[in-house]
Amino acid sequence: MTYTQEKQSKANQAFDKEDWSSAYKNVEKELTNEPLNTIKGGNIYELNGTLFRNGPGILERGGQWVHHPFDGDGMITAIKFDNGKPSLTNKFVRTKGFLEEKKINKFIYRGVFGTQKSGGILNNALDLKFKNIANTHVVKLGNEILALWEAAGPHALDPNNLDTIGLTTLSGVLKTNEAFSAHPKSDFNSNASSELLVTFGVQTGPKSTIRLMEFSNAGENSGELIVDRKDTFNGFAFLHDFAITTNWAIFLQNAIDFNPLPFVMGQKGAAQCLKSNPNKKAKFFIIPRESGLFKGQPPITIDAPDGFVFHHVNAFEKDSNIILDSIFYDDFPSVGPDENFRDINFDNYPEGNLKRSIINLKGKTSTLETLSSQCCEFATVNPKFLGLKASYSWMACTDKKIGNAPLQAIKKINLNTKEEISWSAAPSGFVSEPIMVPSKASNKEDEGYIFVLLWNGKRRGSDLVILDAKDLKELAIYELPISIPHGLHGSWVNN
Ligand code: CO
């Protein structure tokens, strides 16, 4: 039975929380080139490449659970397609902390999202060491695959077997363990090269410095840093993601404060010390790209709309405006010290909504409009249209139209007309970030494939679903030989 059929036969059934929370368990095996069982459809012959995904793979050690899944050690899954035939390789990133904790099967580092070492507050107080858990994103740069975690340096992996090569400075570009964002952008539309990887690192404090880096990511000098700049802004900056256009890099500094005291005193994780400040104004930092027309010019700061943003979708230039689509929350969502992340009440958490900021660079003003009021996250556009005016976005969303719930459906929205179509895995399926792979046979924006890694709550296992990007019809469903907890980000790399 396929997901859509299941939905029709169980229409209007709410999800079962255990179907959802059963995904949170340790990944128990590491496999190499394991073929996948086909549940539906046939191999898609034009697919030649690898779907890389990252996410937490260790959630419990020696009977202690992480406080938040974002504190789990990074596990990479690579599903390689040879003329459409898929096989899976998965491996934990061998970070220093992973190796140390694996040896004694105990958490010996505090997690940013609230995981404490055993021994209570006294044993955690004044311990400000972080574990670089390499669990957020995985991208190709030059000949290497990088496992990313934003507060520290990237780990380089062998693309063929996912072996950890080690923490990398990218041939001396980074200082050891310099912050390197987990949200690089692959840019096919710059003035500089056929393909760039544009990314940033942020050093924060009473003033925050953003380092904007652009690497060549194709051809002979693939992997080399081409341009680089640093800009300093007032205030504490929490910058998880950014957006680019051909000439600009756009950052949204949320109106939040960081009070480090409960973290230093061992009571809370660092991310639990972030709090919205209603008296503060969010800001856009708009930095000219050194590969663009305005290189060398100073950045522009503009007041931003209220709300909290983790992820942006896309941005483009229109006359003297920048149009920026983002997922807005009313407030910063955090799992408090006394809550269990596997048993949260979704109604108590703010939901994400797709909204569009129109940023006027001349008038230095911005306005906000809602594109869709259904709860959603992890929105994307056709990668060839990143930084340009895209007409379509694909995203993970709730099955129901109103209110917060787990992400169970995939939606395609026409950003011009706001028309939507969706595919749902409800009641027992739970989706992750959709990844759009354009068809090689067409330049049309919505011709291609949507890859969705899915938690099959009924089977208590993971599936891979490939949807037609145009109409969201199921093209293929494969059963995976490992169970993967609800994860974070990933990317597609052509062979
Ligand atoms: Co992210």
XYZ file of C-alpha atoms and ligand atoms in Angstrom:
496
model
C 0.000 0.000 0.000
C 1.343 3.429 -0.818
C 1.272 6.467 1.432
C -1.432 8.305 -0.481
C -3.700 5.253 -0.447
C -3.102 4.772 3.266
C -4.079 8.373 3.853
C -7.314 8.026 1.901
C -8.294 4.907 3.831
C -7.609 6.559 7.183
C -8.731 10.065 6.404
C -8.826 12.539 9.277
C -6.889 10.326 11.664
C -4.473 12.221 13.855
C -0.932 10.909 14.211
C 0.018 8.528 16.992
C 2.762 10.116 19.099
C 4.572 6.798 19.490
C 4.710 6.343 15.724
C 6.527 9.689 15.663
C 8.781 9.313 18.725
C 9.807 5.745 17.836
C 12.252 7.283 15.328
C 14.356 8.551 18.225
C 16.751 5.712 18.899
C 20.419 5.017 18.258
C 21.506 3.941 14.790
C 22.877 0.488 15.440
C 24.745 -0.508 12.311
C 27.061 0.920 9.696
C 26.561 -0.531 6.219
C 28.481 -0.274 2.941
C 26.852 -0.348 -0.503
C 23.786 -2.222 0.731
C 21.134 -2.551 -2.021
C 17.658 -1.208 -1.190
C 14.388 -3.160 -1.296
C 11.954 -1.660 -3.780
C 8.442 -1.222 -2.374
C 6.957 0.694 -5.273
C 7.965 1.859 -8.750
C 11.049 1.101 -10.777
C 14.540 2.505 -11.008
C 14.748 5.989 -12.510
C 17.511 5.539 -15.083
C 18.588 9.170 -15.329
C 19.548 9.243 -11.631
C 23.336 9.050 -11.349
C 24.559 10.601 -8.153
C 24.414 10.395 -4.381
C 21.918 11.667 -1.859
C 23.868 12.632 1.271
C 22.037 13.222 4.547
C 23.188 14.206 8.011
C 21.451 14.035 11.376
C 21.792 12.802 14.951
C 22.559 9.063 15.158
C 23.321 8.656 18.891
C 20.576 9.822 21.235
C 21.335 7.733 24.298
C 24.481 6.430 25.985
C 24.633 4.191 29.052
C 20.946 4.848 29.775
C 21.205 8.672 29.558
C 19.232 10.378 26.796
C 20.292 13.603 25.099
C 18.074 16.490 26.189
C 17.408 17.505 22.578
C 17.982 15.494 19.387
C 20.157 18.353 18.019
C 22.749 17.251 20.622
C 23.129 13.786 18.994
C 26.353 12.779 17.214
C 26.320 13.178 13.432
C 25.630 10.100 11.287
C 25.932 10.367 7.510
C 23.740 8.376 5.153
C 24.742 8.192 1.471
C 22.307 6.635 -1.005
C 24.099 6.193 -4.301
C 22.220 5.782 -7.582
C 23.842 4.026 -10.547
C 21.514 4.421 -13.517
C 18.727 4.644 -10.979
C 19.753 1.587 -8.924
C 20.189 2.639 -5.262
C 22.560 1.364 -2.571
C 23.171 2.695 0.936
C 26.304 3.430 2.948
C 26.103 4.966 6.427
C 28.741 5.948 8.952
C 29.133 8.032 12.085
C 31.460 11.004 11.818
C 34.480 10.072 13.938
C 34.717 13.330 15.855
C 37.004 13.548 18.888
C 33.982 13.575 21.242
C 32.255 10.646 19.501
C 35.368 8.464 19.849
C 35.930 9.424 23.501
C 32.297 8.855 24.502
C 31.957 5.627 22.503
C 34.910 4.124 24.380
C 33.272 4.456 27.795
C 29.618 4.575 26.593
C 28.869 7.738 28.559
C 28.265 11.434 27.734
C 31.315 13.364 28.893
C 30.487 16.669 27.158
C 27.574 19.024 27.680
C 25.338 19.618 24.644
C 24.455 23.073 23.301
C 20.737 22.165 23.426
C 20.690 21.149 27.085
C 22.236 17.671 27.395
C 24.142 17.580 30.680
C 26.938 15.368 31.843
C 25.904 13.021 34.638
C 26.604 14.249 38.186
C 24.077 17.094 38.363
C 24.543 20.850 38.292
C 27.815 20.842 40.222
C 29.480 18.583 37.701
C 28.276 20.788 34.806
C 28.921 24.234 36.274
C 31.848 26.129 34.767
C 32.369 23.446 32.110
C 32.106 25.429 28.869
C 33.651 22.820 26.541
C 31.630 21.883 23.470
C 31.646 18.704 21.484
C 31.809 19.366 17.723
C 29.121 16.844 16.798
C 29.180 17.360 13.004
C 25.455 16.569 12.774
C 23.775 19.381 10.820
C 24.526 19.266 7.093
C 26.688 17.463 4.547
C 27.958 19.050 1.315
C 30.601 18.525 -1.352
C 33.498 20.975 -1.545
C 36.248 20.209 -4.068
C 36.997 16.484 -3.803
C 35.766 16.096 -0.267
C 32.504 15.743 1.557
C 32.152 17.999 4.606
C 30.098 17.181 7.707
C 29.090 20.527 9.223
C 28.226 21.896 12.663
C 28.017 25.682 12.793
C 29.911 26.507 15.995
C 33.170 24.830 14.958
C 35.179 23.618 11.949
C 34.049 21.104 9.297
C 34.999 17.411 9.277
C 36.242 16.118 5.904
C 34.964 12.699 4.781
C 35.980 10.339 2.000
C 33.072 10.565 -0.508
C 33.346 6.870 -1.432
C 33.190 5.149 1.943
C 32.337 8.062 4.321
C 35.503 7.429 6.362
C 36.352 10.461 8.494
C 39.544 12.108 7.226
C 39.421 14.589 10.121
C 38.732 18.126 11.200
C 39.852 20.316 8.288
C 41.062 23.910 7.901
C 40.272 23.718 4.143
C 43.937 24.078 3.180
C 44.561 26.821 5.719
C 41.475 28.943 4.961
C 40.130 28.417 8.494
C 41.850 28.667 11.823
C 41.612 25.387 13.761
C 37.988 24.991 14.823
C 36.908 28.356 13.382
C 33.104 28.591 13.146
C 31.854 27.484 9.720
C 28.124 27.669 9.010
C 26.069 24.528 8.434
C 24.176 26.283 5.613
C 26.474 26.809 2.620
C 24.765 27.688 -0.664
C 25.643 26.112 -3.997
C 25.516 28.998 -6.441
C 25.181 28.348 -10.175
C 24.300 31.974 -10.968
C 27.250 34.056 -9.775
C 29.342 36.392 -11.900
C 32.487 34.477 -10.944
C 32.373 30.820 -11.870
C 30.212 27.933 -13.084
C 29.604 26.772 -9.526
C 30.479 28.375 -6.209
C 29.980 27.300 -2.630
C 29.134 30.450 -0.664
C 29.183 30.254 3.103
C 29.983 32.117 6.321
C 31.283 31.815 9.842
C 30.188 34.021 12.723
C 32.156 35.019 15.779
C 29.717 36.385 18.278
C 29.857 38.491 21.434
C 28.853 42.080 22.282
C 29.860 42.688 18.655
C 29.581 39.976 16.004
C 31.827 39.424 12.996
C 30.563 37.638 9.903
C 33.176 36.120 7.606
C 31.715 35.590 4.126
C 33.606 33.039 2.008
C 33.146 31.999 -1.627
C 34.818 28.825 -2.895
C 35.069 27.537 -6.439
C 33.248 24.194 -6.544
C 33.824 22.967 -10.113
C 36.651 22.699 -12.634
C 40.385 22.796 -12.068
C 40.452 25.016 -8.987
C 37.509 23.281 -7.314
C 37.711 23.670 -3.538
C 39.790 26.886 -3.624
C 38.738 30.030 -1.788
C 38.110 32.752 -4.375
C 36.936 35.715 -2.297
C 36.561 36.434 1.386
C 35.452 39.402 3.521
C 34.723 40.235 7.153
C 32.134 42.658 8.533
C 31.450 43.536 12.154
C 27.996 44.433 13.517
C 26.796 45.536 16.939
C 25.171 43.013 19.211
C 24.960 39.285 19.806
C 24.164 37.466 16.538
C 22.480 34.082 16.298
C 22.780 33.278 12.587
C 21.945 29.706 11.579
C 21.251 30.344 7.899
C 21.495 33.086 5.260
C 20.392 33.726 1.684
C 22.188 34.902 -1.433
C 21.392 36.714 -4.631
C 23.897 37.315 -7.441
C 25.241 40.416 -5.702
C 24.270 40.168 -2.030
C 24.417 37.919 1.022
C 21.454 38.472 3.342
C 21.456 37.736 7.087
C 18.586 38.139 9.535
C 19.634 38.881 13.086
C 16.728 37.790 15.289
C 15.754 40.052 18.202
C 17.025 37.717 20.879
C 19.326 37.986 23.858
C 21.824 35.492 25.165
C 22.086 35.269 28.956
C 25.002 32.889 29.560
C 24.610 32.662 33.354
C 22.407 29.503 33.592
C 24.773 27.839 31.107
C 27.898 28.791 33.053
C 26.205 27.692 36.295
C 25.462 24.274 34.822
C 21.665 24.624 34.814
C 20.939 24.954 31.100
C 22.455 24.329 27.678
C 23.746 27.360 25.760
C 20.862 27.344 23.268
C 18.355 27.260 26.163
C 19.776 30.639 27.237
C 18.496 32.350 24.069
C 15.378 34.413 24.670
C 13.318 36.737 22.493
C 13.573 40.371 23.506
C 10.326 42.185 22.617
C 12.039 45.548 23.124
C 14.638 44.847 20.481
C 14.316 45.146 16.711
C 15.431 42.353 14.382
C 17.904 43.493 11.698
C 18.807 42.519 8.172
C 22.549 42.609 7.529
C 23.006 42.842 3.791
C 26.588 42.270 2.714
C 27.831 42.893 -0.846
C 29.359 39.756 -2.341
C 32.969 40.111 -3.424
C 32.086 38.173 -6.589
C 29.305 40.656 -7.336
C 28.820 44.179 -8.708
C 29.083 45.958 -5.334
C 32.268 44.370 -4.028
C 34.259 46.428 -1.554
C 31.223 48.477 -0.519
C 30.071 48.563 3.117
C 27.162 46.389 4.300
C 23.643 47.794 4.706
C 21.645 47.359 7.935
C 17.837 47.548 7.759
C 15.154 46.921 10.428
C 13.554 43.496 9.924
C 10.036 42.206 10.707
C 9.270 40.691 14.139
C 9.551 36.931 14.548
C 12.221 34.273 14.695
C 13.845 32.602 11.685
C 16.103 29.541 11.479
C 15.871 28.916 7.743
C 15.549 30.975 4.620
C 14.221 29.565 1.369
C 15.576 31.824 -1.357
C 16.180 35.452 -2.255
C 16.315 37.449 -5.483
C 16.880 41.014 -6.657
C 14.089 43.078 -8.172
C 14.875 46.710 -9.053
C 16.265 48.180 -5.818
C 14.557 45.532 -3.669
C 15.636 42.182 -2.329
C 12.807 39.671 -2.024
C 13.514 37.102 0.703
C 11.391 34.056 1.568
C 11.863 32.539 5.039
C 10.166 30.298 7.610
C 9.038 32.586 10.445
C 8.172 31.537 14.019
C 6.444 33.839 16.506
C 9.114 33.001 19.063
C 12.297 30.993 19.537
C 11.312 27.326 20.033
C 13.341 25.640 22.779
C 12.869 22.449 24.813
C 12.980 23.613 28.459
C 15.156 21.898 31.104
C 12.217 19.924 32.561
C 10.685 18.751 29.281
C 11.167 15.422 27.473
C 11.707 16.000 23.744
C 10.119 12.624 22.877
C 6.886 13.560 24.595
C 6.389 17.227 23.758
C 2.968 18.753 23.278
C 3.123 20.232 19.779
C 0.362 22.720 20.660
C 2.756 24.437 23.099
C 5.399 25.165 20.476
C 5.387 27.949 17.916
C 4.863 26.844 14.313
C 6.802 27.829 11.213
C 5.060 29.778 8.432
C 6.327 30.692 4.976
C 6.624 34.477 4.715
C 8.103 36.924 2.207
C 10.147 39.998 3.181
C 10.423 42.786 0.660
C 13.571 44.691 1.534
C 13.935 48.128 -0.017
C 17.666 48.880 -0.239
C 17.155 52.538 -1.201
C 14.483 53.431 1.367
C 16.044 51.110 3.961
C 12.681 49.620 4.918
C 11.181 46.146 4.885
C 7.668 44.720 4.767
C 6.376 41.198 5.374
C 3.628 39.162 3.747
C 2.449 35.608 4.475
C 2.736 33.167 1.577
C 1.174 30.244 3.421
C -0.178 29.931 6.969
C 0.206 26.147 7.146
C 2.937 24.971 9.551
C 6.059 24.084 7.565
C 9.879 23.817 7.651
C 12.793 22.866 5.406
C 11.672 24.706 2.268
C 13.756 24.630 -0.896
C 13.779 25.742 -4.530
C 15.239 24.160 -7.660
C 19.000 24.538 -6.936
C 19.607 26.007 -10.406
C 17.284 28.904 -9.437
C 18.950 29.714 -6.113
C 19.482 33.481 -5.934
C 17.109 34.094 -8.858
C 13.360 34.572 -9.015
C 12.036 31.053 -8.468
C 8.385 30.302 -9.120
C 8.175 27.132 -7.029
C 9.166 25.976 -3.582
C 8.924 22.488 -2.064
C 8.767 22.014 1.708
C 7.904 19.696 4.588
C 4.626 20.577 6.297
C 2.014 19.264 8.703
C -0.803 17.087 7.411
C -3.426 19.387 8.926
C -3.863 22.889 7.561
C -4.007 24.722 10.904
C -1.842 24.412 14.014
C 1.404 22.713 14.953
C 2.092 18.980 14.570
C 4.938 16.785 13.270
C 5.922 17.221 9.623
C 4.061 14.541 7.652
C 3.499 15.993 4.201
C 5.373 17.537 1.284
C 3.943 20.632 -0.334
C 4.716 22.401 -3.595
C 3.717 26.040 -3.678
C 3.613 28.386 -6.639
C 5.258 31.485 -5.145
C 3.559 33.777 -7.670
C -0.025 32.563 -7.352
C 0.178 30.844 -3.899
C -1.443 27.743 -5.439
C -0.478 24.599 -3.556
C -0.458 20.851 -4.052
C 0.626 18.322 -1.454
C 1.507 14.694 -0.826
C 1.012 13.199 2.611
C 2.508 10.292 4.537
C -0.059 10.634 7.361
C -1.177 9.084 9.595
C 1.911 6.960 10.335
C 4.632 8.451 8.077
C 6.854 11.414 9.068
C 8.882 13.374 6.534
C 12.253 15.113 6.594
C 13.679 17.953 4.519
C 12.781 17.417 0.835
C 15.690 17.624 -1.600
C 14.964 18.756 -5.154
C 17.086 17.247 -7.935
C 16.430 18.850 -11.327
C 15.915 16.563 -14.320
C 18.913 16.536 -16.662
C 16.563 16.237 -19.610
C 14.787 19.555 -18.999
C 15.455 23.163 -18.017
C 11.909 23.639 -16.722
C 11.977 24.750 -13.118
C 9.638 22.086 -11.744
C 10.843 19.097 -13.738
C 12.840 16.773 -11.568
C 12.676 14.684 -8.436
C 11.878 15.305 -4.790
C 13.777 12.993 -2.437
C 12.171 12.452 0.957
C 13.641 10.337 3.727
C 10.695 9.172 5.719
C 10.078 7.598 9.124
C 7.571 4.785 8.596
C 5.899 4.680 12.008
C 3.985 1.514 11.221
C 7.105 -0.490 10.278
C 9.294 1.409 12.799
C 11.861 1.900 10.030
C 13.032 4.366 7.373
C 11.889 4.605 3.757
C 13.095 6.703 0.849
C 10.341 8.175 -1.307
C 10.989 9.808 -4.688
C 8.216 12.127 -5.875
C 7.733 13.791 -9.248
C 8.613 17.456 -8.608
C 5.847 18.648 -10.912
C 2.772 16.882 -9.521
C 4.146 15.117 -6.372
C 3.137 11.675 -7.706
C 5.033 8.763 -6.115
C 7.677 7.527 -8.559
C 9.485 5.100 -6.277
C 9.518 3.950 -2.641
C 12.447 2.025 -1.163
C 12.773 0.397 2.252
C 16.069 1.290 3.956
C 18.121 -1.347 5.816
C 18.730 1.026 8.766
C 16.456 3.094 11.000
C 17.360 6.774 10.856
C 16.101 9.212 13.545
C 14.341 12.408 12.375
C 17.283 14.232 10.806
C 18.535 17.566 9.612
C 19.959 18.617 6.256
C 21.329 16.946 3.149
C 22.352 17.459 -0.462
C 22.527 15.724 -3.817
C 25.841 15.319 -5.646
C 25.850 14.226 -9.309
C 28.333 11.501 -10.307
Co 19.404 24.285 9.463
